[in-house]
Amino acid sequence: MRTLWISIAVMTAITPAGAFAEVQQLPRGDGSVIRYSLDVPPDGNEGLLVLAQGSGCEPAIGSANLATVRAAFPQYSALIVEKAGVTGSGDADQSDDICSQEFVDTFTFTGRVQDYETVLEHLTTDGNAGAEIVLFGGSEGGLAMEMLAARLQPKATIILSGSVGTTFGDMVLASVPPEGQPIVEAGFADARANPSSEMFSGHTKRFWADILDHRSSAYLKATETPVLLIYGGRDESSSVQAARTLADSFAKEGRCNLVWWEFPGLDHGMADPSGKSYLDRVANLASAWVEAPIPAC
């Protein structure tokens, strides 16, 4: 790395690869704080791996899945930015599946992406730092990394079981049985009209109003750098067909930067029908692809 790491070197102690340093803080304009963690490998530093977990309020720093992905990129430093209202300390973030009041009151998708941008601006000193960054997002975090990719033009972007092709709202609706869709549609309409801290389907109406109409294809088509989409054929949370359709549309348009991998026997989390996880193998394949991406056409 060149100037990307000038500021990082003076702020962060070197830790063994995979062991994230203590949670650090940056101020937001409203006086609240952004919490993030950085893992810098002791030997070598080929770039920065930016990790984003899916939905919920569990601390990303403790995510076993993100740790598995991080281990597949040992030559990279790795960055995790916690969601608003998530401290990174576990017990302070949620109890019995109930998120902290700060999370309920403040978390939105747009704010999440803005926090990533703020931290990256703080850590980088090179105006072309995006060329040294690899983005990895799963599920809801995939949409966040798609939006960030359109702004950064990173070295590569990897989306695992994320929102692709349709709007986020349409993706969620497609995962609901037909008999329940009218209730969900009514809830979404109410969220758009009355965004608030009132809960609906596991999130605040403020969250839903902010994220529903984000369309991943718009962000992906604004990205010129390599993008890898990874899906399991047994995924019941994200539309595999929508991802197939998007990949086909890119190919028909002669856009060769989007690569599509489908593993028919795996689910949303890359597990087979017996529950055995293949996330580590998939992550290692993705790491190899980043170093030598093969054009899609």
mmCIF file of C-alpha atoms in Angstrom:
data_model
loop_
_atom_site.group_PDB
_atom_site.id
_atom_site.type_symbol
_atom_site.label_atom_id
_atom_site.label_comp_id
_atom_site.label_asym_id
_atom_site.label_seq_id
_atom_site.Cartn_x
_atom_site.Cartn_y
_atom_site.Cartn_z
ATOM 1 C CA MET A 1 0.000 0.000 0.000
ATOM 2 C CA ARG A 2 1.014 3.583 -0.514
ATOM 3 C CA THR A 3 -0.646 6.591 1.091
ATOM 4 C CA LEU A 4 -3.828 4.736 2.058
ATOM 5 C CA TRP A 5 -2.299 3.673 5.344
ATOM 6 C CA ILE A 6 -0.424 6.785 6.490
ATOM 7 C CA SER A 7 -3.123 7.711 8.991
ATOM 8 C CA ILE A 8 -3.883 4.114 9.970
ATOM 9 C CA ALA A 9 -0.321 3.379 10.993
ATOM 10 C CA VAL A 10 -0.328 6.016 13.694
ATOM 11 C CA MET A 11 -3.775 5.189 15.058
ATOM 12 C CA THR A 12 -3.961 1.431 15.203
ATOM 13 C CA ALA A 13 -1.822 -1.130 16.939
ATOM 14 C CA ILE A 14 -0.859 -4.139 14.876
ATOM 15 C CA THR A 15 -2.923 -7.181 15.804
ATOM 16 C CA PRO A 16 -2.826 -10.796 14.625
ATOM 17 C CA ALA A 17 -4.803 -11.191 11.391
ATOM 18 C CA GLY A 18 -8.444 -11.854 12.219
ATOM 19 C CA ALA A 19 -8.249 -10.282 15.700
ATOM 20 C CA PHE A 20 -9.997 -6.926 15.500
ATOM 21 C CA ALA A 21 -8.555 -4.127 17.606
ATOM 22 C CA GLU A 22 -10.579 -2.314 20.247
ATOM 23 C CA VAL A 23 -13.605 -0.364 19.076
ATOM 24 C CA GLN A 24 -12.634 3.180 18.100
ATOM 25 C CA GLN A 25 -14.889 6.197 17.756
ATOM 26 C CA LEU A 26 -15.470 9.106 15.393
ATOM 27 C CA PRO A 27 -17.978 11.918 15.940
ATOM 28 C CA ARG A 28 -21.004 12.477 13.743
ATOM 29 C CA GLY A 29 -22.263 15.973 13.075
ATOM 30 C CA ASP A 30 -25.128 15.507 15.555
ATOM 31 C CA GLY A 31 -22.784 14.737 18.449
ATOM 32 C CA SER A 32 -23.303 10.962 18.443
ATOM 33 C CA VAL A 33 -20.428 8.617 17.671
ATOM 34 C CA ILE A 34 -19.521 6.121 14.963
ATOM 35 C CA ARG A 35 -17.882 2.975 16.303
ATOM 36 C CA TYR A 36 -15.480 0.970 14.153
ATOM 37 C CA SER A 37 -12.775 -1.671 14.441
ATOM 38 C CA LEU A 38 -9.712 -2.260 12.311
ATOM 39 C CA ASP A 39 -7.534 -5.346 11.981
ATOM 40 C CA VAL A 40 -4.093 -4.738 10.445
ATOM 41 C CA PRO A 41 -2.085 -7.881 9.603
ATOM 42 C CA PRO A 42 1.499 -8.088 10.930
ATOM 43 C CA ASP A 43 2.944 -9.077 7.556
ATOM 44 C CA GLY A 44 1.922 -7.523 4.276
ATOM 45 C CA ASN A 45 -0.880 -5.134 3.520
ATOM 46 C CA GLU A 46 -2.340 -5.404 0.042
ATOM 47 C CA GLY A 47 -5.399 -3.287 0.672
ATOM 48 C CA LEU A 48 -8.423 -2.748 2.853
ATOM 49 C CA LEU A 49 -11.278 -5.250 3.156
ATOM 50 C CA VAL A 50 -14.482 -3.468 4.193
ATOM 51 C CA LEU A 51 -16.983 -5.840 5.822
ATOM 52 C CA ALA A 52 -20.725 -5.320 6.306
ATOM 53 C CA GLN A 53 -23.060 -7.753 8.035
ATOM 54 C CA GLY A 54 -26.754 -8.231 7.376
ATOM 55 C CA SER A 55 -29.795 -7.081 9.299
ATOM 56 C CA GLY A 56 -30.207 -6.889 13.051
ATOM 57 C CA CYS A 57 -28.369 -5.194 15.902
ATOM 58 C CA GLU A 58 -25.828 -7.800 16.939
ATOM 59 C CA PRO A 59 -22.268 -6.399 17.042
ATOM 60 C CA ALA A 60 -20.487 -7.005 13.755
ATOM 61 C CA ILE A 61 -17.178 -7.333 15.582
ATOM 62 C CA GLY A 62 -18.473 -10.580 17.092
ATOM 63 C CA SER A 63 -19.907 -12.030 13.882
ATOM 64 C CA ALA A 64 -18.589 -15.514 13.193
ATOM 65 C CA ASN A 65 -19.521 -15.170 9.520
ATOM 66 C CA LEU A 66 -17.565 -11.934 9.094
ATOM 67 C CA ALA A 67 -14.614 -13.539 10.885
ATOM 68 C CA THR A 68 -14.773 -16.407 8.395
ATOM 69 C CA VAL A 69 -14.721 -14.003 5.460
ATOM 70 C CA ARG A 70 -11.958 -11.930 7.011
ATOM 71 C CA ALA A 71 -9.788 -15.074 7.387
ATOM 72 C CA ALA A 72 -9.967 -15.602 3.608
ATOM 73 C CA PHE A 73 -8.194 -12.260 3.064
ATOM 74 C CA PRO A 74 -5.192 -12.497 5.438
ATOM 75 C CA GLN A 75 -3.072 -10.154 3.310
ATOM 76 C CA TYR A 76 -5.622 -7.335 3.699
ATOM 77 C CA SER A 77 -6.384 -5.056 6.595
ATOM 78 C CA ALA A 78 -10.054 -5.331 7.505
ATOM 79 C CA LEU A 79 -12.556 -2.714 8.629
ATOM 80 C CA ILE A 80 -15.879 -3.146 10.412
ATOM 81 C CA VAL A 81 -18.167 -0.171 11.055
ATOM 82 C CA GLU A 82 -20.846 -0.883 13.640
ATOM 83 C CA LYS A 83 -24.409 0.211 13.025
ATOM 84 C CA ALA A 84 -25.710 3.277 14.835
ATOM 85 C CA GLY A 85 -26.626 2.308 18.372
ATOM 86 C CA VAL A 86 -24.408 -0.792 18.394
ATOM 87 C CA THR A 87 -21.471 -0.456 20.774
ATOM 88 C CA GLY A 88 -19.559 -3.559 19.745
ATOM 89 C CA SER A 89 -19.613 -4.823 23.321
ATOM 90 C CA GLY A 90 -22.389 -7.373 23.010
ATOM 91 C CA ASP A 91 -24.533 -7.119 26.142
ATOM 92 C CA ALA A 92 -24.962 -3.358 25.748
ATOM 93 C CA ASP A 93 -26.432 -3.781 22.272
ATOM 94 C CA GLN A 94 -29.265 -6.220 22.771
ATOM 95 C CA SER A 95 -30.947 -8.387 25.374
ATOM 96 C CA ASP A 96 -33.300 -11.253 24.545
ATOM 97 C CA ASP A 97 -33.372 -10.178 20.886
ATOM 98 C CA ILE A 98 -34.434 -6.636 21.806
ATOM 99 C CA CYS A 99 -32.160 -3.976 20.313
ATOM 100 C CA SER A 100 -30.846 -1.017 22.280
ATOM 101 C CA GLN A 101 -32.976 2.123 22.401
ATOM 102 C CA GLU A 102 -30.215 4.065 20.621
ATOM 103 C CA PHE A 103 -30.367 1.608 17.714
ATOM 104 C CA VAL A 104 -34.154 1.846 17.524
ATOM 105 C CA ASP A 105 -34.063 5.645 17.611
ATOM 106 C CA THR A 106 -31.243 6.260 15.135
ATOM 107 C CA PHE A 107 -30.433 3.417 12.743
ATOM 108 C CA THR A 108 -31.201 3.847 9.040
ATOM 109 C CA PHE A 109 -29.697 2.346 5.907
ATOM 110 C CA THR A 110 -28.651 5.724 4.499
ATOM 111 C CA GLY A 111 -26.991 6.625 7.786
ATOM 112 C CA ARG A 112 -25.143 3.312 7.729
ATOM 113 C CA VAL A 113 -23.573 4.044 4.349
ATOM 114 C CA GLN A 114 -22.705 7.581 5.442
ATOM 115 C CA ASP A 115 -20.899 6.160 8.490
ATOM 116 C CA TYR A 116 -18.771 3.930 6.257
ATOM 117 C CA GLU A 117 -17.892 6.924 4.105
ATOM 118 C CA THR A 118 -16.944 8.992 7.155
ATOM 119 C CA VAL A 119 -14.652 6.294 8.539
ATOM 120 C CA LEU A 120 -13.015 5.631 5.174
ATOM 121 C CA GLU A 121 -12.391 9.328 4.662
ATOM 122 C CA HIS A 122 -10.811 9.439 8.123
ATOM 123 C CA LEU A 123 -8.573 6.440 7.473
ATOM 124 C CA THR A 124 -7.437 7.217 3.951
ATOM 125 C CA THR A 125 -5.212 9.979 2.661
ATOM 126 C CA ASP A 126 -5.185 9.102 -1.026
ATOM 127 C CA GLY A 127 -7.857 10.496 -3.314
ATOM 128 C CA ASN A 128 -7.636 7.262 -5.344
ATOM 129 C CA ALA A 129 -7.852 5.009 -2.270
ATOM 130 C CA GLY A 130 -10.858 3.192 -3.725
ATOM 131 C CA ALA A 131 -8.507 1.305 -6.039
ATOM 132 C CA GLU A 132 -7.060 -0.445 -2.970
ATOM 133 C CA ILE A 133 -10.392 -1.289 -1.314
ATOM 134 C CA VAL A 134 -12.395 -4.532 -1.495
ATOM 135 C CA LEU A 135 -16.013 -4.301 -0.338
ATOM 136 C CA PHE A 136 -17.813 -7.352 1.073
ATOM 137 C CA GLY A 137 -21.434 -7.275 2.192
ATOM 138 C CA GLY A 138 -23.931 -9.960 3.093
ATOM 139 C CA SER A 139 -27.728 -9.652 2.878
ATOM 140 C CA GLU A 140 -28.696 -6.082 3.936
ATOM 141 C CA GLY A 141 -24.970 -5.297 4.111
ATOM 142 C CA GLY A 142 -24.725 -6.235 0.449
ATOM 143 C CA LEU A 143 -27.017 -3.370 -0.518
ATOM 144 C CA ALA A 144 -24.924 -1.004 1.611
ATOM 145 C CA MET A 145 -21.751 -2.102 -0.179
ATOM 146 C CA GLU A 146 -23.432 -1.751 -3.591
ATOM 147 C CA MET A 147 -24.278 1.860 -2.789
ATOM 148 C CA LEU A 148 -20.755 2.458 -1.489
ATOM 149 C CA ALA A 149 -19.236 0.839 -4.582
ATOM 150 C CA ALA A 150 -21.024 3.302 -6.862
ATOM 151 C CA ARG A 151 -19.397 6.137 -4.912
ATOM 152 C CA LEU A 152 -15.903 4.696 -4.360
ATOM 153 C CA GLN A 153 -15.230 2.615 -7.510
ATOM 154 C CA PRO A 154 -13.265 0.084 -5.405
ATOM 155 C CA LYS A 155 -10.835 -2.599 -6.510
ATOM 156 C CA ALA A 156 -13.682 -5.140 -6.273
ATOM 157 C CA THR A 157 -17.090 -5.655 -4.647
ATOM 158 C CA ILE A 158 -18.444 -8.967 -3.351
ATOM 159 C CA ILE A 159 -22.151 -9.333 -2.606
ATOM 160 C CA LEU A 160 -23.278 -12.440 -0.727
ATOM 161 C CA SER A 161 -27.006 -13.246 -0.673
ATOM 162 C CA GLY A 162 -27.855 -9.577 -0.990
ATOM 163 C CA SER A 163 -30.576 -7.450 -2.486
ATOM 164 C CA VAL A 164 -30.009 -7.537 -6.239
ATOM 165 C CA GLY A 165 -32.054 -6.322 -9.189
ATOM 166 C CA THR A 166 -35.287 -5.364 -7.447
ATOM 167 C CA THR A 167 -35.885 -2.729 -4.798
ATOM 168 C CA PHE A 168 -35.202 -3.777 -1.223
ATOM 169 C CA GLY A 169 -38.904 -3.618 -0.471
ATOM 170 C CA ASP A 170 -39.768 -5.894 -3.397
ATOM 171 C CA MET A 171 -37.081 -8.354 -2.283
ATOM 172 C CA VAL A 172 -38.556 -8.531 1.214
ATOM 173 C CA LEU A 173 -42.087 -8.861 -0.141
ATOM 174 C CA ALA A 174 -41.061 -11.744 -2.408
ATOM 175 C CA SER A 175 -39.881 -13.698 0.641
ATOM 176 C CA VAL A 176 -43.328 -13.439 2.290
ATOM 177 C CA PRO A 177 -46.023 -16.076 1.609
ATOM 178 C CA PRO A 178 -48.802 -14.725 -0.657
ATOM 179 C CA GLU A 179 -51.360 -14.659 2.142
ATOM 180 C CA GLY A 180 -49.142 -12.368 4.217
ATOM 181 C CA GLN A 181 -48.140 -9.940 1.468
ATOM 182 C CA PRO A 182 -51.135 -7.553 1.813
ATOM 183 C CA ILE A 183 -50.246 -7.003 5.476
ATOM 184 C CA VAL A 184 -46.618 -6.300 4.619
ATOM 185 C CA GLU A 185 -47.561 -3.987 1.748
ATOM 186 C CA ALA A 186 -49.870 -2.041 4.064
ATOM 187 C CA GLY A 187 -47.095 -1.785 6.636
ATOM 188 C CA PHE A 188 -44.661 -0.489 4.044
ATOM 189 C CA ALA A 189 -47.187 2.104 2.837
ATOM 190 C CA ASP A 190 -47.747 3.284 6.399
ATOM 191 C CA ALA A 191 -43.971 3.487 6.985
ATOM 192 C CA ARG A 192 -43.540 5.698 3.919
ATOM 193 C CA ALA A 193 -46.352 7.955 5.075
ATOM 194 C CA ASN A 194 -45.453 7.976 8.765
ATOM 195 C CA PRO A 195 -41.770 7.152 9.403
ATOM 196 C CA SER A 196 -41.236 6.812 13.139
ATOM 197 C CA SER A 197 -39.679 4.663 15.870
ATOM 198 C CA GLU A 198 -42.773 2.468 15.878
ATOM 199 C CA MET A 199 -41.800 -1.100 15.068
ATOM 200 C CA PHE A 200 -42.987 -3.073 12.075
ATOM 201 C CA SER A 201 -41.687 -6.502 11.079
ATOM 202 C CA GLY A 202 -38.546 -6.308 13.196
ATOM 203 C CA HIS A 203 -37.504 -2.762 12.285
ATOM 204 C CA THR A 204 -38.702 0.764 12.878
ATOM 205 C CA LYS A 205 -40.953 2.394 10.310
ATOM 206 C CA ARG A 206 -38.169 4.972 9.908
ATOM 207 C CA PHE A 207 -35.843 2.198 8.787
ATOM 208 C CA TRP A 208 -38.369 0.840 6.287
ATOM 209 C CA ALA A 209 -39.206 4.266 4.862
ATOM 210 C CA ASP A 210 -35.514 4.896 4.255
ATOM 211 C CA ILE A 211 -34.544 1.569 2.669
ATOM 212 C CA LEU A 212 -37.617 0.336 0.772
ATOM 213 C CA ASP A 213 -37.024 2.021 -2.579
ATOM 214 C CA HIS A 214 -33.268 1.561 -2.896
ATOM 215 C CA ARG A 215 -32.678 -0.406 -6.109
ATOM 216 C CA SER A 216 -29.406 -2.303 -6.189
ATOM 217 C CA SER A 217 -29.193 -2.456 -9.989
ATOM 218 C CA ALA A 218 -28.906 1.336 -10.141
ATOM 219 C CA TYR A 219 -25.814 1.219 -7.925
ATOM 220 C CA LEU A 220 -24.280 -1.763 -9.703
ATOM 221 C CA LYS A 221 -24.706 -0.141 -13.107
ATOM 222 C CA ALA A 222 -22.862 2.918 -11.783
ATOM 223 C CA THR A 223 -19.893 0.708 -10.896
ATOM 224 C CA GLU A 224 -17.183 0.084 -13.471
ATOM 225 C CA THR A 225 -14.986 -2.132 -11.293
ATOM 226 C CA PRO A 226 -15.398 -5.926 -10.847
ATOM 227 C CA VAL A 227 -18.467 -7.127 -8.955
ATOM 228 C CA LEU A 228 -19.028 -10.700 -7.751
ATOM 229 C CA LEU A 229 -22.555 -11.834 -6.850
ATOM 230 C CA ILE A 230 -22.775 -15.034 -4.794
ATOM 231 C CA TYR A 231 -26.051 -16.805 -4.115
ATOM 232 C CA GLY A 232 -27.277 -20.124 -2.849
ATOM 233 C CA GLY A 233 -29.936 -21.851 -4.936
ATOM 234 C CA ARG A 234 -31.855 -22.655 -1.722
ATOM 235 C CA ASP A 235 -31.935 -19.027 -0.561
ATOM 236 C CA GLU A 236 -35.427 -18.228 0.745
ATOM 237 C CA SER A 237 -34.595 -14.670 1.882
ATOM 238 C CA SER A 238 -33.240 -13.127 -1.313
ATOM 239 C CA SER A 239 -34.562 -13.623 -4.823
ATOM 240 C CA VAL A 240 -32.180 -15.896 -6.697
ATOM 241 C CA GLN A 241 -34.219 -15.405 -9.869
ATOM 242 C CA ALA A 242 -33.849 -11.627 -9.606
ATOM 243 C CA ALA A 243 -30.088 -12.057 -9.378
ATOM 244 C CA ARG A 244 -30.058 -14.365 -12.415
ATOM 245 C CA THR A 245 -32.093 -11.838 -14.367
ATOM 246 C CA LEU A 246 -29.733 -9.023 -13.419
ATOM 247 C CA ALA A 247 -26.680 -11.026 -14.460
ATOM 248 C CA ASP A 248 -28.335 -11.816 -17.801
ATOM 249 C CA SER A 249 -29.166 -8.141 -18.371
ATOM 250 C CA PHE A 250 -25.559 -7.130 -17.764
ATOM 251 C CA ALA A 251 -24.364 -9.718 -20.273
ATOM 252 C CA LYS A 252 -26.880 -8.583 -22.904
ATOM 253 C CA GLU A 253 -25.719 -4.993 -22.459
ATOM 254 C CA GLY A 254 -22.098 -6.062 -22.908
ATOM 255 C CA ARG A 255 -21.236 -5.079 -19.333
ATOM 256 C CA CYS A 256 -18.556 -7.591 -18.420
ATOM 257 C CA ASN A 257 -17.674 -6.470 -14.894
ATOM 258 C CA LEU A 258 -20.432 -8.411 -13.099
ATOM 259 C CA VAL A 259 -19.739 -12.090 -12.345
ATOM 260 C CA TRP A 260 -22.460 -14.418 -11.055
ATOM 261 C CA TRP A 261 -21.890 -17.516 -8.909
ATOM 262 C CA GLU A 262 -24.754 -19.752 -7.844
ATOM 263 C CA PHE A 263 -24.345 -22.742 -5.537
ATOM 264 C CA PRO A 264 -27.576 -24.740 -6.048
ATOM 265 C CA GLY A 265 -27.386 -26.755 -2.828
ATOM 266 C CA LEU A 266 -26.640 -23.877 -0.456
ATOM 267 C CA ASP A 267 -28.920 -21.451 1.383
ATOM 268 C CA HIS A 268 -28.797 -17.759 2.370
ATOM 269 C CA GLY A 269 -25.852 -18.368 4.730
ATOM 270 C CA MET A 270 -24.010 -20.817 2.445
ATOM 271 C CA ALA A 271 -25.096 -23.945 4.336
ATOM 272 C CA ASP A 272 -26.264 -27.216 2.778
ATOM 273 C CA PRO A 273 -29.532 -29.027 3.712
ATOM 274 C CA SER A 274 -27.805 -30.746 6.638
ATOM 275 C CA GLY A 275 -26.706 -27.404 8.071
ATOM 276 C CA LYS A 276 -23.042 -27.764 7.156
ATOM 277 C CA SER A 277 -21.572 -24.368 6.301
ATOM 278 C CA TYR A 278 -19.478 -23.842 3.201
ATOM 279 C CA LEU A 279 -18.922 -20.146 3.829
ATOM 280 C CA ASP A 280 -15.202 -20.616 4.396
ATOM 281 C CA ARG A 281 -14.742 -22.343 1.027
ATOM 282 C CA VAL A 282 -16.889 -19.778 -0.770
ATOM 283 C CA ALA A 283 -14.958 -16.918 0.860
ATOM 284 C CA ASN A 284 -11.638 -18.425 -0.213
ATOM 285 C CA LEU A 285 -12.870 -18.745 -3.777
ATOM 286 C CA ALA A 286 -13.979 -15.120 -3.661
ATOM 287 C CA SER A 287 -10.576 -14.055 -2.344
ATOM 288 C CA ALA A 288 -8.854 -15.804 -5.242
ATOM 289 C CA TRP A 289 -11.260 -14.130 -7.679
ATOM 290 C CA VAL A 290 -10.409 -10.673 -6.313
ATOM 291 C CA GLU A 291 -6.741 -11.189 -7.116
ATOM 292 C CA ALA A 292 -7.460 -12.388 -10.665
ATOM 293 C CA PRO A 293 -11.052 -11.517 -11.663
ATOM 294 C CA ILE A 294 -12.283 -13.217 -14.811
ATOM 295 C CA PRO A 295 -14.530 -10.983 -16.969
ATOM 296 C CA ALA A 296 -18.094 -12.191 -17.314
ATOM 297 C CA CYS A 297 -18.087 -11.814 -21.112
#
